[in-house]
Amino acid sequence: MEKYYKTLLILIFCLFLTACQEGSEAGDLLGQWRMVDSDTRYVSFSGSLTLLRSTTEGEVFGNFQHQGDSLFIQCYSIYGSPVDTAIVEQTFGFRPFGNIRVRIDRLDDDMLVLSKEGVTWDFYKY
């Protein structure tokens, strides 16, 4: 019986470590960010996944990489719907849908500022 408890304790410890490391790839981006001056647009980062969500129009998943002052996002449309592309390109203004590259102008505990070709997006940690 004691062996059973040791095994169970080791398993719980391993699960705890795995859960604590979830999102470690996201680094300072980890969490949910709300677009300044918008009650409907959010971007979330966890692990290597991102979620662009508009509470009025829907959500789109993608993968991301943070390298230096650049953020690369590759969005995916589960159903191949034009609405998914519209959420990313029109609602958020990130283009092109499958190969987004933006510059990180500011990233700290409270603010995320992205820019590309004279357009700036401001987010705050939500």
Tab-separated table of C-alpha atoms in Angstrom:
chain	number	residue	atom	x	y	z
A	1	MET	CA	0.000	0.000	0.000
A	2	GLU	CA	2.883	2.355	0.784
A	3	LYS	CA	4.294	1.768	-2.708
A	4	TYR	CA	0.913	2.774	-4.157
A	5	TYR	CA	0.969	6.093	-2.276
A	6	LYS	CA	4.540	6.836	-3.358
A	7	THR	CA	3.606	6.198	-6.993
A	8	LEU	CA	0.513	8.362	-6.656
A	9	LEU	CA	2.531	11.150	-5.028
A	10	ILE	CA	5.140	11.057	-7.813
A	11	LEU	CA	2.397	11.128	-10.453
A	12	ILE	CA	0.730	14.140	-8.821
A	13	PHE	CA	4.080	15.935	-8.579
A	14	CYS	CA	4.785	15.316	-12.291
A	15	LEU	CA	1.346	16.597	-13.243
A	16	PHE	CA	1.908	19.686	-11.105
A	17	LEU	CA	5.233	20.417	-12.823
A	18	THR	CA	3.676	19.966	-16.256
A	19	ALA	CA	0.794	22.277	-15.387
A	20	CYS	CA	3.166	24.935	-14.051
A	21	GLN	CA	5.148	24.879	-17.274
A	22	GLU	CA	2.058	25.333	-19.445
A	23	GLY	CA	2.489	28.572	-21.323
A	24	SER	CA	6.216	28.817	-20.685
A	25	GLU	CA	6.836	29.305	-24.402
A	26	ALA	CA	4.606	32.375	-24.323
A	27	GLY	CA	6.930	34.110	-21.864
A	28	ASP	CA	5.821	37.677	-21.158
A	29	LEU	CA	2.960	37.320	-23.654
A	30	LEU	CA	1.228	34.675	-21.515
A	31	GLY	CA	-2.350	35.555	-20.673
A	32	GLN	CA	-5.269	37.457	-22.101
A	33	TRP	CA	-4.901	40.936	-23.554
A	34	ARG	CA	-7.805	43.289	-24.246
A	35	MET	CA	-7.570	45.862	-27.023
A	36	VAL	CA	-7.553	49.406	-25.660
A	37	ASP	CA	-10.803	51.275	-26.397
A	38	SER	CA	-12.626	48.029	-27.251
A	39	ASP	CA	-14.968	45.925	-25.179
A	40	THR	CA	-15.058	43.132	-27.742
A	41	ARG	CA	-11.514	42.336	-28.981
A	42	TYR	CA	-9.065	40.094	-27.120
A	43	VAL	CA	-5.846	38.252	-27.884
A	44	SER	CA	-4.683	35.365	-25.689
A	45	PHE	CA	-1.321	33.582	-25.617
A	46	SER	CA	-0.509	30.236	-24.004
A	47	GLY	CA	2.271	27.825	-24.877
A	48	SER	CA	2.713	28.375	-28.600
A	49	LEU	CA	-0.997	28.969	-29.270
A	50	THR	CA	-2.867	32.201	-29.690
A	51	LEU	CA	-6.554	33.007	-29.795
A	52	LEU	CA	-7.924	36.119	-31.479
A	53	ARG	CA	-11.434	36.633	-30.144
A	54	SER	CA	-14.146	39.107	-30.930
A	55	THR	CA	-17.086	38.695	-28.572
A	56	THR	CA	-19.408	39.863	-31.344
A	57	GLU	CA	-17.946	38.012	-34.340
A	58	GLY	CA	-16.176	34.841	-33.191
A	59	GLU	CA	-12.699	33.523	-32.556
A	60	VAL	CA	-9.739	32.228	-34.539
A	61	PHE	CA	-6.865	30.082	-33.308
A	62	GLY	CA	-3.270	30.188	-34.441
A	63	ASN	CA	0.327	29.430	-33.602
A	64	PHE	CA	2.780	32.154	-32.713
A	65	GLN	CA	6.477	32.733	-32.249
A	66	HIS	CA	8.027	35.598	-30.313
A	67	GLN	CA	11.514	36.371	-31.601
A	68	GLY	CA	13.225	39.520	-30.356
A	69	ASP	CA	10.947	42.447	-31.178
A	70	SER	CA	8.899	40.451	-33.703
A	71	LEU	CA	5.721	38.449	-33.275
A	72	PHE	CA	4.805	35.908	-35.953
A	73	ILE	CA	1.249	34.530	-36.015
A	74	GLN	CA	-0.110	31.871	-38.320
A	75	CYS	CA	-3.909	31.661	-38.025
A	76	TYR	CA	-5.979	28.615	-38.869
A	77	SER	CA	-9.564	28.376	-40.028
A	78	ILE	CA	-11.116	25.145	-38.778
A	79	TYR	CA	-14.005	25.286	-41.234
A	80	GLY	CA	-12.335	27.340	-43.980
A	81	SER	CA	-14.868	30.071	-43.357
A	82	PRO	CA	-14.426	33.561	-44.843
A	83	VAL	CA	-15.731	34.874	-41.512
A	84	ASP	CA	-12.521	33.651	-39.841
A	85	THR	CA	-10.412	35.650	-42.267
A	86	ALA	CA	-12.652	38.689	-41.754
A	87	ILE	CA	-12.229	38.483	-37.959
A	88	VAL	CA	-8.447	38.553	-38.245
A	89	GLU	CA	-8.008	40.943	-41.170
A	90	GLN	CA	-10.906	43.352	-40.732
A	91	THR	CA	-11.831	43.263	-37.041
A	92	PHE	CA	-8.235	43.189	-35.790
A	93	GLY	CA	-6.484	44.576	-38.871
A	94	PHE	CA	-3.802	41.849	-38.865
A	95	ARG	CA	-2.789	40.815	-42.407
A	96	PRO	CA	-2.328	38.414	-44.083
A	97	PHE	CA	-4.446	35.822	-42.276
A	98	GLY	CA	-1.976	32.915	-42.473
A	99	ASN	CA	1.279	34.830	-42.090
A	100	ILE	CA	1.055	37.788	-39.722
A	101	ARG	CA	4.239	39.553	-38.709
A	102	VAL	CA	4.076	42.510	-36.356
A	103	ARG	CA	6.619	44.418	-34.333
A	104	ILE	CA	6.441	44.441	-30.543
A	105	ASP	CA	6.989	48.069	-29.532
A	106	ARG	CA	6.212	47.515	-25.858
A	107	LEU	CA	5.719	44.431	-23.726
A	108	ASP	CA	5.522	44.576	-19.957
A	109	ASP	CA	3.220	43.379	-17.174
A	110	ASP	CA	0.444	45.773	-18.180
A	111	MET	CA	0.790	46.750	-21.842
A	112	LEU	CA	1.370	45.126	-25.214
A	113	VAL	CA	1.871	47.483	-28.142
A	114	LEU	CA	2.147	46.004	-31.645
A	115	SER	CA	2.808	47.839	-34.894
A	116	LYS	CA	3.109	47.238	-38.610
A	117	GLU	CA	3.443	49.697	-41.485
A	118	GLY	CA	2.296	52.718	-39.467
A	119	VAL	CA	-0.627	50.944	-37.763
A	120	THR	CA	-0.466	50.479	-33.980
A	121	TRP	CA	-2.470	48.115	-31.784
A	122	ASP	CA	-2.540	48.711	-28.021
A	123	PHE	CA	-3.585	45.975	-25.588
A	124	TYR	CA	-3.663	45.812	-21.812
A	125	LYS	CA	-3.480	42.724	-19.617
A	126	TYR	CA	-6.983	41.602	-18.766
